[in-house]
Amino acid sequence: MTGIREFTFTAGELEIYWEDASHSRLQALWLRDHCQMPSSRDPKNGQRLFDITDIPADTAIRRASLEGDRLVIEFTPDGHRSEFELDWLYRNCYCLNLQHDDRSEIHKILWHGKSFSDKLPRQRYADFCKRRRNKLAALRAVRDYGFVLLEAVPCESGQVLEAIREFGFPRETNYGTLFEVRARIDASNLAFTNLGLGCHLDNPYRDPVPGVQLLHCLESSAEGGESVLQDGFMAARILREESPQHFATLSRTWINFRFRDATADLRARVPMIEVNDLDEVVKLRYNNRSIDTLKLPSERLQEFYPAYRHLAEILERPDLQLQFKLHAGELLLFDNTRVLHARRAYSAGGTRHLQGAYSDLDGLYSCLNLLESRQ
Amino acid sequence: MTGIREFTFTAGELEIYWEDASHSRLQALWLRDHCQMPSSRDPKNGQRLFDITDIPADTAIRRASLEGDRLVIEFTPDGHRSEFELDWLYRNCYCLNLQHDDRSEIHKILWHGKSFSDKLPRQRYADFCKRRRNKLAALRAVRDYGFVLLEAVPCESGQVLEAIREFGFPRETNYGTLFEVRARIDASNLAFTNLGLGCHLDNPYRDPVPGVQLLHCLESSAEGGESVLQDGFMAARILREESPQHFATLSRTWINFRFRDATADLRARVPMIEVNDLDEVVKLRYNNRSIDTLKLPSERLQEFYPAYRHLAEILERPDLQLQFKLHAGELLLFDNTRVLHARRAYSAGGTRHLQGAYSDLDGLYSCLNLLESRQ
């Protein structure tokens, strides 16, 4: 903890000079709004107990004093009194700690096909379930790289749902809570054939899109059928480097995706590359199969196609592709807002049987956050 | 169906003059990419069977001819031949039909507290379950107004999950698949007390946020505890009219929301007002209780607070508020990305018992789309 060297205040602002030579300037209204007293925040869950309109718009600092390790501030015009722990002020000061907490590209480790040599992020399933340290490592791999391989998962039907229960909740959809991936006659979706599938993210036609996908391999005796993964955030970064204009087109052009069969008609209008307010990539949607009729103004259409083609060409570059064969007993757990997956075609002889399921990123990150705070 | 009067083409473009005097200009690459032949699209689900990179970048029209009700186009350089039904071209032409399909404010009917007089959108639950027409009307009310009241729902525990199965899938969270809303000692969330709750949307700290919320009233003998609904899209529209600058600030400033208790640590960095590429509102997040420490640069913080206060003040205007008492056997089904809800405080005597659950908008809209197409 850093101590305080000196503080001063005006009606509008508190200034703190810290012992480590850093300096905070905190606005009166921000301080009032971030009051941590039990009357302002529920001590159990930190929920704020007042509305912004309960605070006078002309809130100012009347007095500030140091009492032990707390700064006591009295506000006008309502006379509210707040005590702030110095340590809290240091950790939460927006001058000292501007880094934002989200899932954007700047918090990730981007990779290409050779990044892992032969050491993919892996955990034994039993360890993942039983040992906090291993679960933490696996979920960090999902956060950092977008995927993890779980090994020695029992080859039992439905096991993929047990795996989800270890970190979150299944997302049931029109494909079921669990879906079978194997060649099927009269398949309603190309995924359920033995054809190769180009790199894609699942369900861009779904809003909200499932953020986590799991594929559990139960049988793998067919020739071919290798899995390919790609870091979509890396592809987006390369696109931005090679053509800021193309990147901007794909992040600013929302398009319609759609999937329709006898039991569902799913539609979403979303950008291929979703960026946050700082223009950092936070989410991708990419699936050539399910782009609906493009109804863009003529001039935007002319911009869109070269940008889309450029991204597609980047995704076809072999150096971005991580290819491996999923064996029986392995389970691939990945971030469906970032990591694209593909499948090579496989022979009609032999069997390839996966069970898949979706989950959401809220539960996975919540589990990860809890594990990290208990370290 | 509109017939064709004349068509012409160049290498880059097809022009159609329709009998209703409208006019289409369709780019060669768009036509090629939208080929509807069975070799290009899966006839069962419309999925595209080729990648954008399978189409030459210099695709152009070599020949076009009319054969019955089809326009036959031959492309260079790959010699690909497509037949388009004239009706399909008319309906899908991006010149004639630019309106986009999404969930934005322009597709909604915005309302204030007096808009419904005493006629809230309502359906009897038995009709909702059994009759296509009634289910369609109820789901259209959710699409158009953001909510519907289901009446005469059996007062049985768990019934809210049966209701979800009528249009979609439950979204399980750390609060369970189903949560009890009644005064509880040692409540981890303010919702589970008898205190009043200001207008809010649920779970802005969750990404993805559950898009549908259901509240099923099982008992209602306490005094007070009235429900209040508000059209958040109307509030956003008023904000934009009164201050385009404040609107822009809230749509461009992403902030952190957070909820933490012993079993969850949920975080999301999102804007209060989410807009699409056309600057139309598509999603709101609003919950004063769960805004995490604001770590914005000083100058952005100074812009943020007046904008946030302005929106909060709009939401406090009584004319926007629709207040009614939820009776036993009623179930409120609403769009949690648009319709804010509040609860007045209620007496400690008597009982108020709701069961709540979340679902997602993908399933609800899919069900609605199917019902509409079968009309």
XYZ file of C-alpha atoms in Angstrom:
750
model
C 0.000 0.000 0.000
C 1.202 3.453 -0.870
C 0.881 6.169 1.761
C -0.159 9.738 1.247
C 2.308 12.597 1.184
C -0.076 15.511 0.997
C -3.578 16.365 -0.105
C -5.365 19.581 -1.028
C -8.878 20.306 -2.188
C -11.049 22.874 -3.872
C -14.835 22.800 -4.023
C -14.679 20.791 -7.241
C -11.715 18.510 -6.740
C -9.535 16.583 -4.348
C -5.822 16.286 -5.107
C -3.639 13.645 -3.530
C 0.142 13.432 -3.755
C 1.108 9.859 -3.019
C 4.343 8.682 -1.452
C 5.301 6.899 -4.650
C 5.263 10.328 -6.384
C 2.046 9.612 -8.269
C -0.750 12.139 -8.202
C -4.556 11.846 -8.141
C -7.111 14.488 -9.041
C -10.611 13.312 -8.159
C -13.778 15.207 -9.012
C -16.218 15.983 -6.197
C -19.167 14.379 -7.965
C -17.210 11.204 -8.680
C -16.207 10.989 -5.008
C -19.799 11.473 -3.854
C -21.077 8.902 -6.356
C -18.435 6.405 -5.270
C -19.083 6.767 -1.523
C -18.326 3.372 0.043
C -20.188 3.867 3.351
C -22.735 1.179 4.343
C -25.540 3.713 3.816
C -24.393 4.183 0.206
C -23.391 0.662 -0.740
C -24.717 -2.667 0.316
C -21.828 -4.166 2.299
C -22.634 -7.698 1.071
C -22.554 -7.160 -2.662
C -21.411 -3.578 -3.233
C -24.679 -2.552 -4.897
C -25.227 1.213 -4.864
C -28.174 2.222 -2.676
C -28.974 5.620 -4.201
C -29.807 7.059 -7.602
C -27.664 9.598 -9.399
C -30.566 12.041 -8.993
C -30.332 11.662 -5.212
C -27.043 13.533 -5.408
C -27.298 17.307 -5.920
C -25.950 18.359 -9.320
C -23.910 21.110 -7.614
C -22.207 18.696 -5.234
C -18.920 20.112 -3.988
C -16.352 19.400 -1.294
C -16.783 21.456 1.893
C -14.101 19.857 4.020
C -11.569 17.070 3.782
C -9.408 15.657 6.538
C -7.154 12.722 7.140
C -8.116 10.374 9.965
C -5.714 7.473 10.232
C -5.788 5.558 6.950
C -9.009 7.275 5.850
C -9.804 10.489 4.051
C -13.003 11.977 5.436
C -14.881 14.225 3.059
C -17.879 16.388 3.806
C -19.890 17.503 0.819
C -22.151 20.495 0.179
C -24.974 21.212 -0.255
C -26.370 18.035 1.340
C -23.836 17.682 4.153
C -23.121 14.042 3.207
C -20.033 12.619 4.848
C -17.920 9.915 3.271
C -14.904 8.077 4.542
C -12.566 6.634 1.938
C -9.802 4.200 2.715
C -6.612 5.564 1.207
C -5.884 2.191 -0.281
C -9.291 2.152 -2.020
C -8.676 5.640 -3.427
C -5.290 4.609 -4.727
C -6.582 1.449 -6.376
C -9.704 3.043 -7.834
C -8.351 6.421 -8.879
C -9.178 6.988 -12.527
C -6.006 9.027 -13.034
C -3.705 6.254 -11.908
C -5.530 3.269 -13.261
C -7.206 3.932 -16.553
C -6.884 0.405 -17.856
C -10.338 -0.891 -18.527
C -11.626 -4.323 -17.654
C -13.188 -6.029 -20.658
C -12.670 -8.856 -23.123
C -11.045 -6.799 -25.849
C -8.018 -7.710 -27.939
C -5.594 -5.735 -25.771
C -6.194 -8.163 -22.906
C -5.515 -11.229 -25.034
C -2.433 -13.071 -26.236
C -2.816 -13.256 -30.006
C -1.431 -16.290 -31.788
C -0.840 -17.961 -35.130
C -0.534 -21.612 -36.091
C 3.064 -22.020 -34.940
C 2.738 -20.126 -31.664
C 2.257 -23.222 -29.539
C 4.841 -25.486 -31.184
C 3.404 -28.768 -29.987
C 2.272 -27.491 -26.610
C -1.360 -26.633 -26.870
C -3.018 -25.344 -23.703
C -4.198 -28.617 -22.126
C -5.487 -29.884 -18.826
C -6.463 -33.326 -17.689
C -10.190 -33.336 -17.145
C -9.975 -34.874 -13.671
C -7.564 -32.136 -12.591
C -9.734 -29.459 -14.168
C -12.671 -30.676 -12.096
C -10.892 -31.283 -8.831
C -8.026 -28.855 -8.534
C -8.528 -25.126 -8.293
C -5.087 -24.466 -9.766
C -5.802 -26.521 -12.884
C -9.227 -25.051 -13.430
C -7.751 -21.591 -13.074
C -5.053 -22.411 -15.634
C -7.634 -23.799 -18.076
C -9.959 -20.805 -17.804
C -7.038 -18.422 -18.111
C -6.109 -20.198 -21.334
C -9.631 -19.559 -22.629
C -9.349 -15.911 -21.626
C -5.833 -15.447 -23.031
C -5.745 -17.734 -26.090
C -9.450 -18.355 -26.583
C -9.299 -22.129 -26.121
C -8.183 -25.058 -24.042
C -8.061 -28.802 -24.670
C -9.352 -31.043 -21.911
C -7.899 -34.556 -21.972
C -9.052 -37.921 -20.711
C -12.657 -36.873 -20.584
C -14.852 -39.947 -20.083
C -16.233 -41.024 -23.476
C -19.786 -40.985 -22.262
C -22.722 -39.368 -23.911
C -23.709 -36.127 -22.160
C -20.312 -35.643 -20.561
C -19.962 -32.313 -22.363
C -22.779 -30.936 -20.197
C -21.009 -32.089 -17.047
C -17.967 -30.178 -18.239
C -20.041 -26.996 -18.617
C -21.306 -27.343 -15.044
C -17.707 -26.995 -13.897
C -17.609 -23.309 -14.879
C -21.046 -22.115 -15.940
C -24.379 -23.023 -17.468
C -25.461 -24.697 -20.693
C -27.173 -22.517 -23.291
C -30.037 -24.470 -24.768
C -30.963 -23.583 -28.340
C -33.058 -24.998 -31.177
C -30.206 -27.480 -31.683
C -30.865 -28.807 -28.180
C -28.826 -28.538 -25.002
C -26.458 -30.962 -26.634
C -25.984 -31.632 -30.337
C -24.496 -34.597 -32.130
C -21.870 -33.855 -34.770
C -21.610 -36.763 -37.171
C -22.480 -37.460 -40.761
C -26.222 -37.692 -41.001
C -28.509 -38.360 -43.887
C -30.799 -35.429 -44.603
C -28.785 -33.105 -42.363
C -30.461 -29.756 -41.839
C -27.111 -28.106 -41.221
C -23.850 -28.659 -43.119
C -22.086 -29.262 -39.826
C -23.887 -32.595 -39.678
C -22.353 -33.993 -42.890
C -18.853 -35.291 -43.655
C -18.014 -32.311 -45.877
C -15.179 -29.999 -44.947
C -16.228 -26.775 -43.295
C -14.358 -23.525 -43.780
C -13.247 -21.490 -40.797
C -16.205 -19.963 -39.067
C -17.745 -18.908 -35.814
C -20.979 -20.572 -34.817
C -24.403 -18.976 -34.857
C -23.748 -15.398 -35.965
C -27.474 -15.386 -36.789
C -28.210 -15.649 -33.093
C -28.426 -12.576 -30.862
C -27.146 -13.122 -28.240
C -24.556 -15.407 -29.786
C -23.342 -18.244 -27.525
C -19.901 -17.142 -26.365
C -18.551 -20.568 -25.462
C -18.535 -23.720 -27.528
C -17.520 -27.214 -26.442
C -16.827 -30.143 -28.736
C -16.299 -33.496 -27.079
C -14.866 -36.259 -29.237
C -16.423 -39.656 -28.502
C -15.152 -41.569 -31.530
C -12.562 -40.786 -34.129
C -11.731 -43.611 -36.496
C -12.481 -41.852 -39.801
C -9.614 -40.675 -41.950
C -9.357 -36.908 -42.118
C -11.713 -34.705 -40.168
C -8.848 -32.753 -38.596
C -9.807 -29.718 -36.546
C -8.469 -26.293 -37.428
C -8.518 -23.324 -35.088
C -7.707 -19.717 -35.876
C -7.337 -16.641 -33.748
C -9.913 -14.271 -35.202
C -8.538 -11.373 -33.179
C -5.154 -11.951 -34.843
C -6.833 -11.978 -38.261
C -8.607 -8.718 -37.416
C -5.340 -7.170 -36.282
C -3.641 -8.180 -39.527
C -6.559 -6.753 -41.495
C -6.233 -3.456 -39.641
C -2.488 -3.355 -40.270
C -2.850 -4.155 -43.967
C -5.855 -1.899 -44.527
C -7.284 0.384 -41.861
C -9.998 1.205 -44.377
C -11.104 -2.408 -44.753
C -11.061 -2.862 -40.994
C -13.218 0.233 -40.539
C -15.664 -0.987 -43.186
C -16.188 -4.328 -41.443
C -16.548 -2.752 -38.007
C -18.984 -0.085 -39.181
C -21.144 -2.134 -41.533
C -23.817 -4.174 -39.834
C -25.140 -7.031 -41.951
C -27.885 -9.594 -41.611
C -27.176 -13.210 -40.792
C -29.915 -15.796 -40.943
C -30.621 -19.480 -40.410
C -33.932 -21.029 -41.256
C -35.202 -24.576 -41.175
C -38.492 -26.194 -40.229
C -38.148 -25.360 -36.536
C -36.270 -22.081 -36.412
C -35.923 -18.741 -38.191
C -33.024 -16.958 -36.556
C -31.921 -13.510 -37.643
C -29.378 -11.026 -36.386
C -28.066 -7.772 -37.785
C -24.566 -7.288 -36.428
C -21.080 -6.252 -37.598
C -18.481 -8.865 -38.555
C -15.979 -7.054 -36.352
C -17.387 -5.511 -33.200
C -15.229 -2.856 -31.549
C -15.569 -1.030 -28.232
C -15.493 2.742 -27.690
C -11.695 2.669 -27.964
C -11.845 0.921 -31.362
C -10.485 -2.310 -29.911
C -11.907 -5.596 -31.180
C -14.265 -7.218 -28.661
C -16.217 -9.740 -30.726
C -16.217 -11.325 -34.174
C -18.934 -12.955 -36.220
C -17.837 -14.804 -39.316
C -19.719 -17.433 -41.222
C -19.980 -17.314 -45.008
C -22.783 -19.880 -45.002
C -25.258 -17.792 -43.102
C -24.924 -14.269 -44.439
C -28.418 -13.249 -45.480
C -29.203 -11.105 -48.526
C -26.995 -8.026 -48.272
C -29.232 -4.987 -48.453
C -26.726 -2.192 -48.233
C -26.746 1.042 -50.183
C -24.869 0.578 -53.448
C -21.792 2.557 -52.422
C -21.499 0.721 -49.098
C -21.808 -2.601 -50.898
C -18.907 -1.583 -53.095
C -16.826 -0.938 -49.997
C -18.011 -4.078 -48.232
C -17.018 -6.774 -50.706
C -13.292 -5.940 -50.965
C -13.075 -5.641 -47.170
C -14.877 -8.951 -46.643
C -12.718 -10.661 -49.265
C -9.584 -9.295 -47.647
C -10.544 -10.770 -44.259
C -11.483 -14.074 -45.918
C -8.082 -14.200 -47.632
C -6.281 -13.565 -44.353
C -8.238 -16.418 -42.798
C -7.113 -18.723 -45.599
C -3.424 -18.124 -44.971
C -1.968 -21.399 -43.720
C 0.329 -19.719 -41.184
C -2.664 -18.603 -39.133
C -4.113 -22.081 -38.936
C -3.583 -24.412 -36.030
C -4.412 -27.925 -37.206
C -4.647 -31.015 -35.025
C -6.712 -34.124 -34.755
C -9.203 -34.353 -31.943
C -8.981 -37.834 -30.443
C -11.585 -39.766 -28.552
C -11.677 -38.479 -24.984
C -10.599 -34.968 -25.875
C -12.797 -31.963 -25.410
C -12.172 -28.640 -27.101
C -13.492 -25.642 -25.152
C -13.294 -22.324 -26.976
C -14.430 -18.717 -27.133
C -16.944 -18.514 -29.966
C -16.625 -14.721 -30.163
C -12.940 -15.004 -31.097
C -11.621 -18.433 -32.152
C -12.775 -19.672 -35.543
C -12.931 -23.387 -36.160
C -12.937 -25.487 -39.288
C -13.077 -29.146 -40.112
C -11.346 -30.990 -42.918
C -13.511 -33.397 -44.888
C -13.425 -36.979 -43.681
C -13.827 -40.392 -45.206
C -17.182 -42.104 -45.313
C -15.582 -45.202 -43.788
C -14.877 -45.172 -40.064
C -16.713 -43.028 -37.585
C -16.314 -39.509 -36.321
C -18.652 -38.628 -33.512
C -18.553 -35.452 -31.456
C -21.044 -34.049 -29.009
C -21.253 -30.298 -28.887
C -22.834 -27.786 -26.574
C -22.918 -24.042 -26.022
C -22.455 -21.962 -22.932
C -21.977 -18.254 -22.265
C -18.974 -16.155 -21.364
C -20.636 -14.503 -18.356
C -20.514 -17.700 -16.320
C -17.024 -18.657 -17.466
C -15.541 -15.257 -16.585
C -17.416 -15.157 -13.278
C -15.877 -18.496 -12.355
C -12.451 -17.267 -13.456
C -12.828 -14.016 -11.480
C -13.756 -15.911 -8.323
C -10.825 -18.299 -8.707
C -8.454 -15.384 -9.236
C -9.681 -13.488 -6.194
C -9.233 -16.580 -4.003
C -5.667 -17.143 -5.091
C -45.735 -9.945 -58.248
C -44.368 -7.183 -60.432
C -43.313 -8.063 -63.955
C -40.307 -6.827 -65.831
C -40.499 -4.147 -68.503
C -36.922 -4.142 -69.689
C -33.442 -5.044 -68.589
C -29.971 -4.083 -69.692
C -26.536 -4.990 -68.454
C -22.918 -4.005 -68.530
C -20.017 -6.113 -67.310
C -20.376 -4.630 -63.829
C -24.111 -4.228 -63.416
C -27.577 -5.453 -64.247
C -30.359 -2.892 -64.598
C -34.018 -3.849 -64.398
C -36.952 -1.595 -65.202
C -39.982 -3.058 -63.465
C -43.580 -2.766 -64.591
C -44.428 -0.719 -61.499
C -41.922 1.902 -62.745
C -39.348 1.051 -60.092
C -35.765 0.454 -61.088
C -33.052 -1.915 -59.869
C -29.316 -1.666 -60.371
C -27.561 -4.789 -59.164
C -23.802 -5.232 -59.007
C -22.300 -8.266 -60.729
C -20.462 -9.429 -57.606
C -23.609 -9.152 -55.486
C -25.521 -11.231 -58.034
C -22.835 -13.888 -58.105
C -22.622 -13.981 -54.303
C -26.402 -14.259 -54.037
C -26.769 -17.075 -56.546
C -29.763 -19.170 -55.446
C -29.000 -22.347 -57.421
C -28.894 -25.650 -55.488
C -25.147 -25.839 -56.114
C -24.722 -22.474 -54.403
C -27.226 -22.723 -51.604
C -28.445 -25.637 -49.593
C -32.079 -25.975 -50.652
C -33.170 -27.070 -47.171
C -31.858 -24.193 -45.097
C -30.496 -21.613 -47.537
C -26.927 -21.920 -46.258
C -24.335 -20.687 -48.740
C -22.134 -23.471 -50.078
C -19.124 -21.429 -51.203
C -16.676 -18.954 -49.730
C -16.333 -15.392 -50.927
C -12.821 -16.313 -52.060
C -14.294 -18.985 -54.359
C -15.658 -16.133 -56.469
C -13.140 -14.340 -58.689
C -12.596 -10.750 -57.568
C -13.041 -9.603 -61.180
C -16.412 -11.292 -61.565
C -18.465 -9.650 -64.298
C -21.598 -10.350 -66.315
C -20.986 -11.938 -69.709
C -24.572 -12.532 -70.774
C -28.053 -12.079 -69.384
C -31.302 -13.360 -70.828
C -34.899 -13.696 -69.811
C -36.315 -17.226 -69.740
C -39.915 -17.244 -68.575
C -40.024 -15.801 -65.065
C -36.273 -16.188 -64.630
C -33.294 -14.033 -65.452
C -30.391 -16.215 -66.500
C -26.969 -14.715 -65.969
C -23.647 -16.052 -67.131
C -20.604 -14.678 -65.374
C -16.975 -14.264 -66.379
C -14.280 -15.278 -65.796
C -15.477 -18.545 -64.238
C -18.442 -19.195 -66.563
C -20.799 -19.659 -63.633
C -24.465 -19.619 -64.585
C -27.207 -18.427 -62.239
C -30.937 -18.343 -62.658
C -32.811 -15.786 -60.590
C -36.548 -15.754 -60.170
C -37.768 -12.282 -61.037
C -39.857 -12.246 -57.890
C -36.782 -13.026 -55.784
C -34.828 -10.226 -57.467
C -37.630 -7.781 -56.840
C -38.019 -8.705 -53.190
C -34.299 -8.856 -52.467
C -33.082 -5.906 -54.511
C -31.088 -3.604 -52.266
C -32.184 -0.556 -54.267
C -35.877 -1.175 -53.711
C -35.814 -2.551 -50.224
C -33.203 -0.950 -48.067
C -35.101 -1.355 -44.848
C -33.039 -3.415 -42.495
C -34.292 -6.215 -40.322
C -33.256 -5.740 -36.721
C -34.561 -4.920 -33.261
C -33.834 -1.197 -33.380
C -36.098 1.613 -32.230
C -37.401 2.329 -35.733
C -39.178 -1.043 -35.752
C -40.862 -0.439 -32.395
C -43.943 1.396 -31.196
C -42.687 3.729 -28.489
C -45.003 4.493 -25.585
C -45.474 6.463 -22.388
C -47.557 5.785 -19.301
C -50.865 6.883 -20.802
C -50.452 5.206 -24.190
C -52.478 2.131 -23.291
C -55.322 3.806 -21.366
C -56.434 0.750 -19.443
C -55.798 -1.697 -22.240
C -52.441 -3.272 -21.647
C -51.319 -5.896 -24.150
C -52.781 -9.044 -22.566
C -53.449 -12.647 -23.482
C -55.020 -15.467 -21.551
C -52.327 -18.008 -20.856
C -54.372 -20.960 -22.125
C -54.950 -19.163 -25.432
C -51.292 -18.176 -25.625
C -50.335 -21.836 -25.310
C -52.973 -23.343 -27.567
C -53.823 -20.867 -30.280
C -51.353 -19.736 -32.889
C -53.179 -16.439 -33.335
C -52.932 -15.550 -29.656
C -49.313 -16.529 -29.343
C -48.543 -14.462 -32.415
C -50.353 -11.464 -30.909
C -48.502 -11.829 -27.611
C -45.060 -12.120 -29.215
C -45.823 -9.203 -31.502
C -46.662 -7.158 -28.407
C -43.234 -8.029 -27.000
C -41.622 -7.022 -30.281
C -43.633 -3.806 -30.684
C -44.168 -2.584 -27.094
C -41.555 -4.639 -25.291
C -43.964 -6.487 -22.999
C -47.120 -8.534 -22.647
C -49.189 -9.609 -19.658
C -50.284 -13.235 -19.538
C -53.413 -13.821 -17.470
C -54.833 -16.782 -15.624
C -51.504 -18.524 -15.419
C -51.757 -21.437 -12.985
C -50.380 -20.332 -9.606
C -47.982 -23.217 -9.414
C -44.346 -23.090 -8.615
C -42.212 -23.519 -11.733
C -44.976 -22.456 -14.101
C -42.798 -19.594 -15.349
C -40.468 -22.157 -16.922
C -43.381 -23.815 -18.697
C -44.253 -20.393 -20.118
C -40.725 -19.999 -21.490
C -40.973 -23.364 -23.243
C -43.851 -21.936 -25.272
C -41.502 -19.634 -27.210
C -37.887 -20.375 -26.356
C -35.428 -21.636 -23.796
C -34.639 -20.713 -20.197
C -31.359 -18.973 -19.502
C -29.877 -20.412 -16.379
C -27.630 -18.091 -14.361
C -26.053 -17.918 -10.919
C -29.532 -16.968 -9.678
C -30.780 -20.361 -10.852
C -33.078 -21.284 -13.719
C -35.851 -19.781 -11.647
C -35.536 -17.212 -8.867
C -37.888 -16.349 -6.032
C -38.724 -12.667 -5.590
C -39.943 -12.064 -2.046
C -38.633 -10.369 1.080
C -35.822 -12.466 2.424
C -33.645 -12.045 5.456
C -29.995 -11.646 4.522
C -30.838 -11.054 0.875
C -27.768 -10.989 -1.343
C -29.556 -8.759 -3.837
C -31.825 -5.784 -3.138
C -34.466 -7.331 -5.377
C -35.052 -9.876 -2.650
C -36.108 -7.331 0.007
C -39.325 -5.316 0.419
C -37.603 -2.034 -0.445
C -38.703 -0.040 -3.460
C -36.504 -0.464 -6.518
C -35.906 2.331 -8.988
C -36.448 1.748 -12.696
C -33.785 -0.527 -14.026
C -32.912 -3.251 -16.473
C -31.684 -6.521 -15.048
C -28.132 -7.804 -15.146
C -26.247 -5.131 -17.112
C -23.157 -6.693 -15.514
C -23.783 -9.832 -17.555
C -22.488 -10.226 -21.105
C -24.517 -11.528 -22.794
C -27.390 -9.914 -20.936
C -30.605 -11.988 -20.791
C -32.927 -10.340 -23.293
C -36.197 -11.639 -21.892
C -37.436 -11.534 -18.340
C -40.542 -13.168 -16.907
C -42.120 -12.408 -13.546
C -44.947 -14.676 -12.464
C -47.038 -13.499 -9.522
C -48.021 -16.355 -7.213
C -49.247 -14.313 -4.251
C -50.035 -10.662 -3.809
C -51.621 -9.722 -0.532
C -49.113 -7.095 0.645
C -50.032 -3.438 0.416
C -47.980 -1.582 -2.160
C -45.445 -3.377 -4.316
C -46.948 -2.004 -7.535
C -45.054 -2.703 -10.718
C -43.833 0.125 -12.903
C -42.735 -0.285 -16.505
C -41.042 2.254 -18.724
C -40.129 2.287 -22.375
C -36.392 2.808 -22.316
C -36.313 3.421 -26.074
C -38.773 6.305 -25.552
C -36.553 7.703 -22.796
C -33.536 7.467 -25.115
C -35.461 9.225 -27.875
C -36.416 12.057 -25.517
C -32.813 12.325 -24.389
C -31.686 12.612 -28.005
C -34.289 15.280 -28.728
C -33.433 17.288 -25.637
C -29.684 16.892 -25.983
C -28.014 15.164 -28.931
C -24.754 15.705 -27.070
C -25.884 13.797 -23.991
C -27.252 11.007 -26.164
C -23.941 10.768 -28.008
C -22.026 10.679 -24.728
C -24.041 7.744 -23.382
C -23.844 5.803 -26.627
C -20.095 6.332 -27.029
C -18.966 5.864 -23.450
C -18.592 2.270 -22.364
C -18.636 1.777 -18.609
C -18.123 -1.136 -16.251
C -20.993 -2.827 -14.479
C -20.350 -5.402 -11.793
C -22.100 -7.739 -9.392
C -20.227 -9.715 -6.808
C -21.322 -12.013 -4.032
C -20.019 -15.251 -2.589
C -20.840 -17.297 -5.696
C -20.408 -14.898 -8.614
C -18.248 -12.053 -9.854
C -19.886 -10.756 -13.006
C -18.424 -7.897 -15.011
C -19.287 -6.255 -18.288
C -18.001 -3.150 -20.007
C -20.780 -1.851 -22.227
C -22.516 1.423 -23.170
C -25.754 2.483 -21.453
C -27.233 3.155 -24.876
C -26.161 0.779 -27.641
C -26.730 1.998 -31.185
C -26.355 0.261 -34.533
C -24.399 1.532 -37.548
C -27.257 3.879 -38.396
C -27.178 5.437 -34.902
C -30.506 3.827 -33.996
C -30.964 2.518 -30.461
C -30.810 -1.284 -30.307
C -30.185 -2.051 -26.639
C -30.153 -0.315 -23.283
C -28.440 -1.136 -20.020
C -29.461 0.869 -17.012
C -29.013 0.009 -13.375
C -27.656 2.545 -10.905
C -27.017 -0.160 -8.327
C -24.454 -2.051 -10.309
C -22.289 0.568 -11.992
C -18.738 -0.293 -11.019
C -16.038 2.274 -10.298
C -15.999 4.673 -13.223
C -12.492 4.800 -14.596
C -12.837 7.286 -17.395
C -10.392 9.996 -18.359
C -11.180 13.167 -16.415
C -12.674 15.052 -19.370
C -14.906 12.129 -20.350
C -16.081 11.811 -16.762
C -17.086 15.462 -16.861
C -19.184 14.775 -19.939
C -20.597 11.539 -18.577
C -22.208 12.689 -15.349
C -24.514 15.378 -16.812
C -25.588 12.989 -19.579
C -26.274 10.170 -17.115
C -28.154 12.539 -14.792
C -30.224 13.785 -17.715
C -31.310 10.260 -18.640
C -32.038 9.476 -14.970
C -34.225 12.587 -14.738
C -36.153 11.598 -17.847
C -36.763 8.167 -16.329
C -38.164 9.806 -13.189
C -40.816 11.756 -15.090
C -44.177 10.344 -14.031
C -45.673 10.619 -17.520
C -43.307 7.938 -18.798
C -44.283 5.487 -16.089
C -46.846 2.773 -16.523
C -47.936 1.630 -13.075
C -50.166 -1.312 -12.281
C -50.468 -4.009 -9.710
C -49.481 -7.520 -10.684
C -52.091 -9.920 -9.318
C -51.747 -13.559 -8.467
C -51.982 -15.563 -11.677
C -50.494 -12.838 -13.857
C -47.191 -13.160 -15.631
C -45.265 -10.223 -17.004
C -43.077 -11.068 -19.992
C -40.783 -8.283 -21.162
C -37.787 -7.307 -23.256
C -34.955 -6.706 -20.825
C -32.940 -4.787 -23.422
C -35.645 -2.122 -23.666
C -38.340 -2.066 -20.965
C -37.233 -0.891 -17.534
C -39.079 -2.121 -14.503
C -39.426 -0.823 -10.968
C -41.237 -1.873 -7.846
C -42.794 0.316 -5.199
C -41.977 -0.582 -1.590
C -44.473 -2.895 0.059
C -45.698 -3.516 3.575
C -44.072 -6.095 5.791
C -47.531 -7.563 6.500
C -49.123 -9.697 3.802
C -47.170 -11.599 1.205
C -45.792 -10.772 -2.188
C -44.301 -13.707 -3.989
C -43.122 -13.749 -7.583
C -41.102 -16.300 -9.449
C -38.800 -14.923 -12.077
C -36.784 -16.396 -14.911
C -34.724 -15.248 -17.855
C -34.730 -16.243 -21.481
C -33.142 -14.875 -24.640
C -34.468 -12.869 -27.542
C -33.101 -15.237 -30.204
C -35.635 -17.934 -29.354
C -38.521 -15.515 -28.923
C -37.945 -13.852 -32.297
C -37.390 -17.193 -34.011
C -40.772 -18.364 -32.728
C -42.349 -15.088 -33.835
C -40.740 -15.308 -37.289
C -42.017 -18.854 -37.780
C -45.535 -17.888 -36.703
C -45.500 -14.916 -39.053
C -44.329 -16.943 -42.022
C -47.083 -19.512 -41.451
C -49.817 -16.917 -41.325
